[in-house]
């Protein structure tokens, strides 16, 4: 069996070493055929073989006569020995020996950080990427970060240039985490892995994948005795590195094997535990992550609309609005998204030559992009007959934002209220709970409102001054508080809609989702983590069969205390021409849900029966269907 080793210089000046491994080698620029026990990829998925060719060719073109093989990549600085973590890894990964606790395939932002997270908790990790440069980069980064952290347990990261050597390095049952782009890339990777894994081994797809694809792949690999898990991962780059929220679904047997790793690397919430739990069978883990992202869409849009109102109704600049968001983050709206909003709004445009640099956010092209999970959530909601208007408004908002050229043309043609420019709007501010004198105060302070003053307004500690009367300050404070109420109530509706979709899907798919437990694991690590989730968890702990979050007595009472401000803000937005589709949709959802009788729906049913003879049921005789000759006498008859 051929074994080879070699070195080359890394981009940073260090030397990258390939430890010996029993795989196909490159000799004098030509491929040697694979020896015994080597793995040959299927012709239908040539990317793995091509990546090996590229890796070998890279070395040859750099003038190295090294014979390249699939191998553990160890990083060291030229003239110095590797760090202790890397030295240990180099000596403990001889060819063919299973030594690593887990493997990670796909070393883009999420995969690389997840691998380092595992290693930081003492696990030995093997890594592999289609392009070899990412593998080397990951190992070099692991060397730096693991050596620099005195608190890090003795984990390690070892890179491999071919898939078979990667697999052979893993202890059984092998635990392989995939963090590659959803779709065909996952299919190719799973198919390649299925050729070299053995019964009882586990594949974990940690990408944002369509849940039915997960179920299809799970059924396919089950025929070979492999276990499959579709795992939602939320938290972005920082979460993957230091503690994400994890949503694994699929094989319960596989989860039991994964739990010791996942419970350590997941975000930890004091008094609540690790932000990971077994979600349920099939594609439930990916489905829950999909809906999580839908809620995230709604949350982001709502925050954006609140910001627009602070700018367009109150007259604040970005820096002043940042202080308002910071104050909100100290209260009931405390959340990751509100926190980062305050921080984002404080960032200046350093490229500006102005004496006082404008906020960077004001220089961003106003086209909101998306990657598809919001659309998936909408598709599922439509298919299952679940109303998610806040999420729909958020998605529509992104689509409308993309029509930048059309919007610029429309701004010159379509009539509407002028945006706040320093005068007027006293009556509108009064309608939002402020006194008629507030418009002058807003106009006076305008875009140069001091952050300290706005923070005082938001907290209620403002004092009268020469430029601001006590009544003016009270009016501004009332308006800011009203926007806070509107944001709180609307966020609650966004959660209610997403959880209703999960509840419906759980019943139809037989997943038995625990909504209280989902709220618990979303309290840390993930993008939608928020103080509000503590109350949402409590609602479903009290009543696991709660049909809608809004029916919880505690939360219903909270909305009852805030809904009048919510209504005034939505009305104010309309009167000022400030677009607030998600705030408006949320209020309409709330009002529609609380109506015992919907007259609009009565008329719609009558219209359907009039032109299509679809029939209708009577309030006083439910269960029987009737048809009426609406345009010729009004006679009614029961229909079967």
Coordinates of C-alpha atoms in Angstrom, one line a residue:
X1 CA 0.0 0.0 0.0
X2 CA 1.5 3.4 -1.0
X3 CA 2.1 6.0 1.6
X4 CA 3.4 9.5 0.9
X5 CA 4.2 12.7 2.6
X6 CA 5.2 16.2 1.6
X7 CA 5.4 19.9 2.3
X8 CA 4.6 23.2 0.7
X9 CA 4.6 26.8 1.8
X10 CA 1.3 28.2 3.0
X11 CA 0.1 31.7 1.9
X12 CA 1.1 33.0 5.3
X13 CA 4.6 31.7 5.0
X14 CA 4.3 28.6 7.1
X15 CA 4.8 25.1 5.9
X16 CA 1.9 22.7 5.4
X17 CA 2.7 19.1 5.9
X18 CA 0.9 16.1 4.6
X19 CA 1.2 13.1 6.9
X20 CA 1.4 9.7 5.3
X21 CA -1.9 8.0 4.4
X22 CA -2.8 4.9 2.4
X23 CA -4.4 6.4 -0.7
X24 CA -3.8 7.0 -4.3
X25 CA -0.7 9.1 -5.0
X26 CA 0.6 11.5 -7.6
X27 CA 4.0 10.4 -9.1
X28 CA 5.8 12.7 -11.4
X29 CA 2.7 14.5 -12.6
X30 CA 0.6 11.4 -13.4
X31 CA -2.1 9.7 -11.4
X32 CA -1.2 6.3 -10.0
X33 CA -4.2 4.0 -9.8
X34 CA -5.8 3.7 -6.4
X35 CA -4.3 0.8 -4.3
X36 CA -6.2 -1.6 -2.2
X37 CA -8.9 0.0 0.1
X38 CA -8.9 3.2 -1.8
X39 CA -12.1 4.9 -2.8
X40 CA -13.1 5.8 -6.4
X41 CA -15.9 8.3 -6.8
X42 CA -18.8 7.6 -9.1
X43 CA -18.6 9.1 -12.5
X44 CA -21.9 11.0 -11.9
X45 CA -20.2 13.0 -9.1
X46 CA -16.7 13.9 -10.4
X47 CA -16.2 16.9 -8.1
X48 CA -14.3 14.8 -5.5
X49 CA -11.9 13.4 -8.0
X50 CA -11.4 16.8 -9.5
X51 CA -10.6 18.3 -6.2
X52 CA -7.9 15.6 -5.7
X53 CA -6.5 16.4 -9.1
X54 CA -6.4 20.1 -8.3
X55 CA -4.7 19.5 -5.0
X56 CA -2.0 17.4 -6.5
X57 CA -1.5 19.7 -9.5
X58 CA -1.1 22.6 -7.2
X59 CA 1.9 21.0 -5.5
X60 CA 3.5 20.0 -8.8
X61 CA 3.1 23.5 -10.2
X62 CA 4.7 24.9 -7.1
X63 CA 7.8 22.9 -7.9
X64 CA 7.3 20.3 -5.2
X65 CA 8.1 16.7 -6.1
X66 CA 6.0 15.7 -3.1
X67 CA 3.8 12.7 -3.7
X68 CA 0.4 14.0 -2.6
X69 CA -2.2 11.8 -0.9
X70 CA -5.3 12.1 1.1
X71 CA -3.7 13.0 4.4
X72 CA -3.9 14.8 7.7
X73 CA -2.8 18.4 7.2
X74 CA -0.6 19.7 10.0
X75 CA 0.4 23.4 10.1
X76 CA 3.7 24.7 11.5
X77 CA 5.8 27.8 11.1
X78 CA 9.0 27.2 9.1
X79 CA 11.9 26.6 11.4
X80 CA 9.6 25.9 14.4
X81 CA 7.7 22.9 15.6
X82 CA 4.0 22.6 15.5
X83 CA 1.9 23.7 18.5
X84 CA 1.2 21.1 21.1
X85 CA -2.3 20.5 19.8
X86 CA -1.1 20.0 16.2
X87 CA 1.9 17.9 17.3
X88 CA -0.4 15.6 19.2
X89 CA -2.7 15.4 16.3
X90 CA 0.2 14.6 13.9
X91 CA 1.5 11.8 16.1
X92 CA -1.9 10.3 16.9
X93 CA -3.3 10.1 13.3
X94 CA -1.2 7.4 11.7
X95 CA -2.4 6.1 8.4
X96 CA -5.7 4.3 8.6
X97 CA -6.3 4.6 12.4
X98 CA -9.6 5.8 13.6
X99 CA -8.9 8.5 16.1
X100 CA -11.3 11.5 15.6
X101 CA -14.6 11.9 17.4
X102 CA -16.4 13.6 14.6
X103 CA -15.9 14.8 11.0
X104 CA -17.0 18.0 9.3
X105 CA -17.4 18.3 5.5
X106 CA -17.8 21.8 4.0
X107 CA -15.4 24.4 5.4
X108 CA -17.1 27.7 4.4
X109 CA -18.0 30.1 7.2
X110 CA -20.4 27.8 9.1
X111 CA -18.5 24.6 8.6
X112 CA -15.2 26.0 9.6
X113 CA -16.5 27.6 12.7
X114 CA -18.5 24.6 13.8
X115 CA -15.4 22.4 13.5
X116 CA -13.5 24.8 15.7
X117 CA -16.3 24.9 18.2
X118 CA -16.2 21.1 18.5
X119 CA -12.4 21.2 18.9
X120 CA -12.6 23.9 21.5
X121 CA -14.7 21.6 23.7
X122 CA -12.1 18.8 23.6
X123 CA -13.3 16.8 20.6
X124 CA -10.9 15.6 18.0
X125 CA -12.2 16.6 14.6
X126 CA -11.4 15.6 11.1
X127 CA -12.2 18.1 8.3
X128 CA -12.6 17.8 4.6
X129 CA -13.5 20.3 1.8
X130 CA -14.0 19.9 -1.9
X131 CA -11.3 22.6 -2.5
X132 CA -8.1 21.8 -0.6
X133 CA -7.2 25.4 0.3
X134 CA -10.1 25.7 2.7
X135 CA -8.9 22.6 4.5
X136 CA -5.5 24.0 4.9
X137 CA -6.9 27.3 6.1
X138 CA -9.1 25.6 8.7
X139 CA -6.1 23.7 10.1
X140 CA -4.0 26.8 10.3
X141 CA -6.7 28.7 12.0
X142 CA -7.3 25.9 14.5
X143 CA -3.6 25.9 15.3
X144 CA -3.7 29.6 16.1
X145 CA -7.0 29.6 18.1
X146 CA -6.6 26.4 20.0
X147 CA -3.0 27.2 21.0
X148 CA -4.0 30.8 22.1
X149 CA -6.8 29.7 24.3
X150 CA -5.5 28.5 27.7
X151 CA -9.0 27.3 28.6
X152 CA -9.4 25.1 25.6
X153 CA -9.6 21.4 26.2
X154 CA -7.1 19.2 24.3
X155 CA -9.1 18.9 21.1
X156 CA -7.6 19.0 17.6
X157 CA -8.5 19.6 14.0
X158 CA -7.0 17.4 11.3
X159 CA -7.5 18.0 7.6
X160 CA -7.7 15.5 4.8
X161 CA -7.3 15.8 1.0
X162 CA -9.5 12.8 0.1
X163 CA -12.8 11.5 1.4
X164 CA -11.8 7.9 2.1
X165 CA -8.9 8.9 4.4
X166 CA -11.2 11.4 6.1
X167 CA -13.8 8.6 6.8
X168 CA -11.2 6.1 8.0
X169 CA -10.0 8.6 10.6
X170 CA -13.3 8.6 12.4
X171 CA -14.2 6.4 15.4
X172 CA -17.3 4.3 15.0
X173 CA -20.1 4.9 14.9
X174 CA -18.8 7.6 12.6
X175 CA -20.4 11.0 13.0
X176 CA -20.1 13.2 9.9
X177 CA -21.5 16.7 9.8
X178 CA -22.3 18.2 6.4
X179 CA -22.3 22.0 6.1
X180 CA -22.5 22.4 2.4
X181 CA -24.8 24.3 0.1
X182 CA -28.3 22.9 0.0
X183 CA -29.5 21.0 -3.0
X184 CA -27.4 19.0 -5.5
X185 CA -24.2 19.5 -3.6
X186 CA -25.7 17.7 -0.6
X187 CA -27.0 14.9 -2.8
X188 CA -23.5 14.4 -4.3
X189 CA -21.8 14.4 -0.9
X190 CA -24.3 12.0 0.7
X191 CA -23.9 9.6 -2.3
X192 CA -20.2 9.7 -2.0
X193 CA -20.3 9.1 1.7
X194 CA -22.7 6.2 1.4
X195 CA -20.0 4.4 -0.7
X196 CA -17.5 4.5 2.2
X197 CA -19.4 4.6 5.4
X198 CA -20.6 1.5 7.2
X199 CA -23.9 0.4 8.8
X200 CA -24.5 2.4 12.0
X201 CA -22.6 5.4 10.9
X202 CA -24.3 8.8 11.0
X203 CA -24.7 11.6 8.5
X204 CA -25.8 15.0 9.8
X205 CA -26.9 17.7 7.3
X206 CA -26.5 21.0 9.0
X207 CA -27.6 23.2 6.1
X208 CA -30.8 25.1 5.4
X209 CA -32.4 22.2 3.4
X210 CA -35.9 21.6 2.2
X211 CA -37.3 19.1 4.6
X212 CA -38.6 16.7 2.0
X213 CA -35.1 16.4 0.5
X214 CA -33.9 15.3 4.0
X215 CA -36.6 12.6 4.2
X216 CA -35.7 11.4 0.7
X217 CA -32.0 11.1 1.6
X218 CA -32.7 9.5 4.9
X219 CA -34.7 6.8 3.2
X220 CA -32.0 6.3 0.6
X221 CA -29.1 5.8 3.1
X222 CA -31.3 3.7 5.5
X223 CA -31.2 1.0 2.9
X224 CA -27.4 0.8 3.5
X225 CA -27.8 0.8 7.3
X226 CA -26.8 4.4 7.7
X227 CA -28.5 6.9 10.1
X228 CA -29.5 10.3 8.9
X229 CA -30.2 13.6 10.7
X230 CA -31.4 16.9 9.3
X231 CA -30.2 19.6 11.7
X232 CA -31.1 23.2 11.7
X233 CA -28.2 25.4 12.8
X234 CA -28.9 29.1 13.8
X235 CA -26.6 31.7 15.1
X236 CA -24.6 32.7 12.0
X237 CA -20.8 32.7 12.1
X238 CA -20.4 33.7 15.8
X239 CA -23.0 31.1 16.8
X240 CA -21.4 28.3 14.9
X241 CA -18.1 29.1 16.6
X242 CA -19.2 29.8 20.1
X243 CA -22.6 28.2 20.6
X244 CA -25.5 28.0 18.1
X245 CA -29.1 26.9 18.6
X246 CA -29.3 23.4 17.1
X247 CA -32.5 21.7 15.8
X248 CA -31.7 18.0 15.0
X249 CA -34.5 15.8 13.6
X250 CA -34.5 12.4 12.1
X251 CA -33.2 9.2 13.6
X252 CA -33.6 9.2 17.4
X253 CA -30.9 6.5 17.6
X254 CA -28.5 8.8 15.8
X255 CA -29.4 11.7 18.1
X256 CA -28.5 9.6 21.2
X257 CA -25.0 9.1 19.7
X258 CA -24.7 12.8 18.8
X259 CA -26.1 14.3 22.0
X260 CA -22.8 14.3 24.0
X261 CA -21.2 16.5 21.3
X262 CA -24.2 18.7 20.5
X263 CA -25.0 19.5 24.1
X264 CA -21.5 20.8 24.6
X265 CA -21.2 22.9 21.5
X266 CA -24.7 24.4 21.6
X267 CA -25.4 27.8 23.2
X268 CA -25.9 27.5 27.0
X269 CA -28.7 29.5 28.7
X270 CA -28.3 29.7 32.5
X271 CA -31.2 27.9 34.2
X272 CA -32.4 26.5 30.9
X273 CA -29.6 24.3 29.6
X274 CA -28.1 23.7 26.2
X275 CA -30.0 25.1 23.2
X276 CA -30.5 21.7 21.5
X277 CA -33.1 19.0 21.8
X278 CA -34.4 16.1 19.7
X279 CA -36.9 17.8 17.5
X280 CA -38.7 14.8 16.0
X281 CA -38.6 12.2 13.2
X282 CA -38.2 12.7 9.5
X283 CA -37.4 16.2 8.2
X284 CA -38.7 18.0 11.3
X285 CA -35.4 19.5 12.2
X286 CA -35.0 21.2 8.9
X287 CA -38.7 22.2 8.9
X288 CA -38.4 23.9 12.3
X289 CA -35.3 25.8 11.1
X290 CA -37.2 26.9 8.0
X291 CA -40.0 28.3 10.1
X292 CA -37.5 29.9 12.5
X293 CA -36.1 31.7 9.5
X294 CA -39.6 32.8 8.5
X295 CA -40.2 34.3 12.0
X296 CA -36.8 35.9 11.5
X297 CA -38.0 37.6 8.3
X298 CA -41.0 39.0 10.1
X299 CA -38.9 40.2 13.0
X300 CA -36.4 42.0 10.9
X301 CA -39.1 43.7 8.8
X302 CA -40.9 44.9 11.9
X303 CA -37.7 46.3 13.4
X304 CA -37.1 48.0 10.1
X305 CA -40.5 49.6 10.1
X306 CA -40.1 50.8 13.7
X307 CA -36.8 52.4 12.6
X308 CA -38.5 54.1 9.7
X309 CA -41.1 55.5 12.0
X310 CA -38.5 56.8 14.4
X311 CA -36.9 58.6 11.4
X312 CA -40.1 59.6 9.5
X313 CA -42.5 60.3 12.3
X314 CA -40.3 61.3 15.3
X315 CA -37.6 62.9 13.1
X316 CA -34.6 61.2 14.6
X317 CA -31.3 60.6 12.8
X318 CA -29.7 57.1 12.8
X319 CA -27.5 57.8 15.9
X320 CA -30.5 59.0 17.9
X321 CA -32.6 56.0 16.8
X322 CA -29.7 53.8 17.9
X323 CA -30.2 55.1 21.5
X324 CA -33.9 54.3 21.4
X325 CA -33.2 50.8 20.3
X326 CA -30.6 50.4 23.0
X327 CA -33.1 51.5 25.6
X328 CA -35.7 49.1 24.2
X329 CA -33.1 46.3 24.4
X330 CA -33.0 46.9 28.2
X331 CA -36.7 46.0 28.5
X332 CA -39.4 43.7 27.1
X333 CA -38.0 43.9 23.6
X334 CA -34.6 42.6 24.6
X335 CA -33.3 40.4 21.7
X336 CA -30.4 39.8 19.5
X337 CA -31.9 41.6 16.6
X338 CA -32.8 44.7 18.6
X339 CA -29.3 44.7 20.1
X340 CA -27.5 44.6 16.8
X341 CA -29.8 47.2 15.4
X342 CA -28.6 49.7 18.0
X343 CA -25.0 48.8 17.2
X344 CA -25.5 48.9 13.4
X345 CA -27.0 52.4 13.6
X346 CA -24.0 53.8 15.5
X347 CA -21.5 52.8 12.8
X348 CA -20.3 55.8 10.8
X349 CA -19.4 55.8 7.1
X350 CA -15.7 56.1 7.4
X351 CA -15.3 56.7 3.7
X352 CA -17.1 60.1 4.1
X353 CA -14.9 63.2 4.1
X354 CA -17.6 65.2 6.0
X355 CA -16.6 66.7 9.4
X356 CA -19.3 64.6 11.0
X357 CA -19.5 61.3 9.1
X358 CA -23.0 60.1 8.3
X359 CA -24.3 56.8 9.4
X360 CA -23.1 53.9 7.2
X361 CA -26.7 52.5 7.1
X362 CA -27.8 55.6 5.2
X363 CA -25.4 54.8 2.4
X364 CA -26.6 51.2 1.9
X365 CA -28.5 50.5 -1.4
X366 CA -32.1 49.8 -0.3
X367 CA -32.6 46.4 -1.9
X368 CA -33.2 43.6 0.7
X369 CA -32.0 40.3 -0.6
X370 CA -33.1 36.8 0.5
X371 CA -31.9 33.2 0.2
X372 CA -35.2 31.3 0.0
X373 CA -36.2 30.1 3.4
X374 CA -38.8 32.9 3.7
X375 CA -40.3 31.7 0.5
X376 CA -40.3 28.1 1.7
X377 CA -42.1 29.2 4.8
X378 CA -44.8 31.0 2.8
X379 CA -45.1 28.0 0.4
X380 CA -45.7 25.7 3.4
X381 CA -48.2 28.1 5.0
X382 CA -50.2 28.3 1.8
X383 CA -50.1 24.6 1.3
X384 CA -51.3 23.9 4.8
X385 CA -53.8 26.7 5.0
X386 CA -52.1 28.6 7.8
X387 CA -52.3 32.4 7.9
X388 CA -48.8 34.1 8.3
X389 CA -49.5 37.6 7.1
X390 CA -46.6 39.2 9.0
X391 CA -44.1 36.9 7.4
X392 CA -45.8 37.4 4.0
X393 CA -45.5 41.2 4.4
X394 CA -41.8 40.8 5.2
X395 CA -41.2 38.8 2.1
X396 CA -43.3 41.2 0.0
X397 CA -41.3 44.0 1.4
X398 CA -38.1 42.5 0.2
X399 CA -39.5 41.9 -3.3
X400 CA -40.7 45.5 -3.5
X401 CA -37.4 46.8 -2.3
X402 CA -35.7 45.0 -5.2
X403 CA -37.7 47.2 -7.7
X404 CA -35.4 50.1 -7.0
X405 CA -35.7 51.7 -10.5
X406 CA -39.5 51.4 -10.5
X407 CA -39.7 52.9 -7.0
X408 CA -37.6 55.9 -8.0
X409 CA -39.9 56.5 -11.0
X410 CA -43.0 56.1 -8.8
X411 CA -41.7 58.6 -6.3
X412 CA -41.9 61.3 -9.0
X413 CA -45.4 60.3 -10.2
X414 CA -47.5 58.9 -7.3
X415 CA -49.0 61.3 -4.8
X416 CA -49.0 60.9 -1.1
X417 CA -48.0 62.7 2.2
X418 CA -44.6 64.3 2.3
X419 CA -42.2 62.7 4.7
X420 CA -41.3 64.6 7.9
X421 CA -39.1 67.6 7.0
X422 CA -39.4 69.8 10.1
X423 CA -42.9 71.2 10.0
X424 CA -46.5 70.0 10.4
X425 CA -47.9 66.7 11.5
X426 CA -49.0 68.0 14.9
X427 CA -52.4 66.3 14.6
X428 CA -50.8 63.1 13.5
X429 CA -48.5 63.1 16.5
X430 CA -51.4 63.8 18.8
X431 CA -53.3 60.9 17.3
X432 CA -50.4 58.7 18.4
X433 CA -50.8 59.8 22.0
X434 CA -48.8 63.0 21.8
X435 CA -49.9 66.6 22.5
X436 CA -50.6 69.0 19.6
X437 CA -47.4 70.9 20.4
X438 CA -45.1 67.9 19.6
X439 CA -44.5 68.7 16.0
X440 CA -42.5 71.7 16.8
X441 CA -40.4 69.8 19.2
X442 CA -39.7 67.1 16.6
X443 CA -38.9 69.7 14.0
X444 CA -36.6 71.6 16.3
X445 CA -34.5 68.6 17.3
X446 CA -34.8 67.0 13.9
X447 CA -31.8 65.1 12.6
X448 CA -29.3 66.6 15.1
X449 CA -31.2 65.3 18.2
X450 CA -28.6 64.5 20.8
X451 CA -28.3 60.8 21.6
X452 CA -28.4 61.5 25.3
X453 CA -31.6 63.4 25.0
X454 CA -33.3 60.7 23.0
X455 CA -32.2 58.1 25.5
X456 CA -33.8 60.2 28.2
X457 CA -37.0 60.5 26.2
X458 CA -37.1 56.8 25.8
X459 CA -36.5 56.1 29.5
X460 CA -38.8 58.8 30.7
X461 CA -36.2 60.8 32.5
X462 CA -36.1 63.8 30.1
X463 CA -36.1 67.4 31.6
X464 CA -37.5 70.5 30.1
X465 CA -34.9 72.9 28.5
X466 CA -34.8 76.1 26.6
X467 CA -35.5 74.4 23.3
X468 CA -38.0 71.7 24.5
X469 CA -41.0 72.3 26.7
X470 CA -42.1 69.7 29.2
X471 CA -45.2 69.0 27.1
X472 CA -43.2 68.7 23.9
X473 CA -40.9 66.2 25.6
X474 CA -43.8 64.3 26.9
X475 CA -45.3 64.1 23.4
X476 CA -42.1 62.7 21.9
X477 CA -41.7 60.2 24.7
X478 CA -45.3 59.1 24.2
X479 CA -44.7 58.5 20.5
X480 CA -41.5 56.5 21.1
X481 CA -43.3 54.4 23.7
X482 CA -46.2 53.9 21.3
X483 CA -43.9 52.6 18.6
X484 CA -42.3 50.3 21.2
X485 CA -45.8 48.9 22.0
X486 CA -46.5 48.4 18.3
X487 CA -43.3 46.5 17.8
X488 CA -43.8 44.3 20.8
X489 CA -47.4 43.3 19.8
X490 CA -46.4 42.7 16.2
X491 CA -43.4 40.6 17.1
X492 CA -45.7 38.4 19.2
X493 CA -48.0 38.0 16.2
X494 CA -45.0 36.9 14.1
X495 CA -44.1 34.2 16.6
X496 CA -47.7 33.2 16.9
X497 CA -48.0 32.7 13.1
X498 CA -44.8 30.7 12.8
X499 CA -45.7 28.5 15.8
X500 CA -49.2 27.9 14.3
X501 CA -47.6 26.6 11.1
X502 CA -45.3 24.3 13.1
X503 CA -48.3 23.1 15.1
X504 CA -50.3 22.3 11.9
X505 CA -47.3 20.6 10.2
X506 CA -46.6 18.6 13.3
X507 CA -50.1 17.2 13.4
X508 CA -50.2 16.4 9.7
X509 CA -46.7 14.8 9.6
X510 CA -47.0 13.0 12.9
X511 CA -43.9 14.7 14.4
X512 CA -45.3 15.5 17.9
X513 CA -43.4 18.8 18.1
X514 CA -43.0 20.3 21.6
X515 CA -43.5 24.0 21.0
X516 CA -42.4 24.9 24.6
X517 CA -39.2 23.0 24.0
X518 CA -38.6 24.8 20.7
X519 CA -39.1 28.2 22.5
X520 CA -36.5 27.0 25.1
X521 CA -33.8 26.2 22.5
X522 CA -34.4 29.5 20.7
X523 CA -33.6 31.5 23.8
X524 CA -29.9 31.3 23.1
X525 CA -27.5 31.1 20.2
X526 CA -30.1 31.7 17.4
X527 CA -30.9 34.9 15.5
X528 CA -34.4 35.2 16.9
X529 CA -33.3 34.8 20.6
X530 CA -35.3 37.2 22.7
X531 CA -36.6 37.7 26.2
X532 CA -40.1 37.2 24.8
X533 CA -39.3 33.5 24.3
X534 CA -39.2 33.0 28.0
X535 CA -42.9 33.9 28.1
X536 CA -43.6 31.9 25.0
X537 CA -42.0 28.9 26.5
X538 CA -44.1 29.4 29.7
X539 CA -47.3 29.6 27.6
X540 CA -46.8 26.2 26.0
X541 CA -45.6 24.6 29.2
X542 CA -48.8 25.7 30.9
X543 CA -50.9 24.4 27.9
X544 CA -49.0 22.2 25.4
X545 CA -52.2 22.1 23.2
X546 CA -52.7 25.8 23.1
X547 CA -54.1 26.4 19.6
X548 CA -52.6 29.9 19.2
X549 CA -50.0 31.8 21.2
X550 CA -52.3 34.8 21.4
X551 CA -54.8 32.8 23.5
X552 CA -52.4 32.5 26.4
X553 CA -53.9 34.6 29.3
X554 CA -50.6 36.3 30.2
X555 CA -49.8 37.3 26.7
X556 CA -53.3 38.3 25.8
X557 CA -53.3 40.6 28.9
X558 CA -50.0 42.1 27.7
X559 CA -51.4 42.9 24.3
X560 CA -54.5 44.3 26.0
X561 CA -52.3 46.9 27.7
X562 CA -50.6 47.8 24.5
X563 CA -53.0 47.5 21.6
X564 CA -54.3 51.1 21.7
X565 CA -50.8 52.5 21.1
X566 CA -50.3 49.8 18.4
X567 CA -53.4 51.1 16.6
X568 CA -52.4 54.7 16.8
X569 CA -49.0 53.9 15.4
X570 CA -50.4 52.0 12.4
X571 CA -52.8 54.9 11.7
X572 CA -50.0 57.4 12.1
X573 CA -47.8 55.5 9.6
X574 CA -50.7 55.5 7.1
X575 CA -51.3 59.3 7.6
X576 CA -47.7 60.1 7.1
X577 CA -47.1 57.8 4.2
X578 CA -44.5 55.8 6.1
X579 CA -44.8 52.2 4.7
X580 CA -45.5 49.7 7.6
X581 CA -46.8 46.6 5.9
X582 CA -45.7 44.1 8.6
X583 CA -47.0 46.3 11.5
X584 CA -50.3 46.7 9.6
X585 CA -50.6 43.0 8.7
X586 CA -49.9 42.0 12.3
X587 CA -52.6 44.3 13.6
X588 CA -55.1 42.9 11.0
X589 CA -54.1 39.4 12.0
X590 CA -54.8 40.2 15.6
X591 CA -58.2 41.8 14.8
X592 CA -59.3 39.1 12.5
X593 CA -58.4 36.4 14.9
X594 CA -60.4 38.0 17.7
X595 CA -63.7 38.4 15.7
X596 CA -66.4 35.9 16.6
X597 CA -68.2 36.7 13.3
X598 CA -66.4 38.0 10.2
X599 CA -68.9 39.8 8.0
X600 CA -66.4 40.0 5.2
X601 CA -66.3 36.2 5.1
X602 CA -70.1 36.0 5.1
X603 CA -70.2 38.1 2.0
X604 CA -67.3 36.2 0.3
X605 CA -69.3 32.9 0.8
X606 CA -72.4 34.5 -0.6
X607 CA -70.5 35.7 -3.7
X608 CA -69.0 32.2 -4.2
X609 CA -72.4 30.7 -4.1
X610 CA -73.8 33.3 -6.4
X611 CA -71.4 32.8 -9.3
X612 CA -70.2 29.3 -8.7
X613 CA -73.0 27.5 -6.8
X614 CA -70.5 26.5 -4.1
X615 CA -73.0 26.5 -1.3
X616 CA -72.7 27.8 2.2
X617 CA -73.6 26.8 5.8
X618 CA -75.9 28.8 8.1
X619 CA -75.0 30.0 11.5
X620 CA -78.2 28.6 12.9
X621 CA -77.9 25.3 11.1
X622 CA -74.2 24.3 10.9
X623 CA -73.3 21.1 9.1
X624 CA -75.9 21.4 6.3
X625 CA -75.1 23.2 3.0
X626 CA -77.5 25.5 1.2
X627 CA -77.6 27.1 -2.2
X628 CA -79.5 30.4 -3.0
X629 CA -80.6 31.8 -6.3
X630 CA -79.2 35.2 -5.4
X631 CA -80.0 37.0 -8.7
X632 CA -83.4 35.5 -9.4
X633 CA -85.8 35.6 -6.4
X634 CA -83.5 34.6 -3.5
X635 CA -85.0 31.1 -3.1
X636 CA -82.8 28.7 -1.0
X637 CA -82.5 25.0 -1.0
X638 CA -80.4 22.4 0.8
X639 CA -77.7 20.8 -1.3
X640 CA -76.0 17.5 -0.8

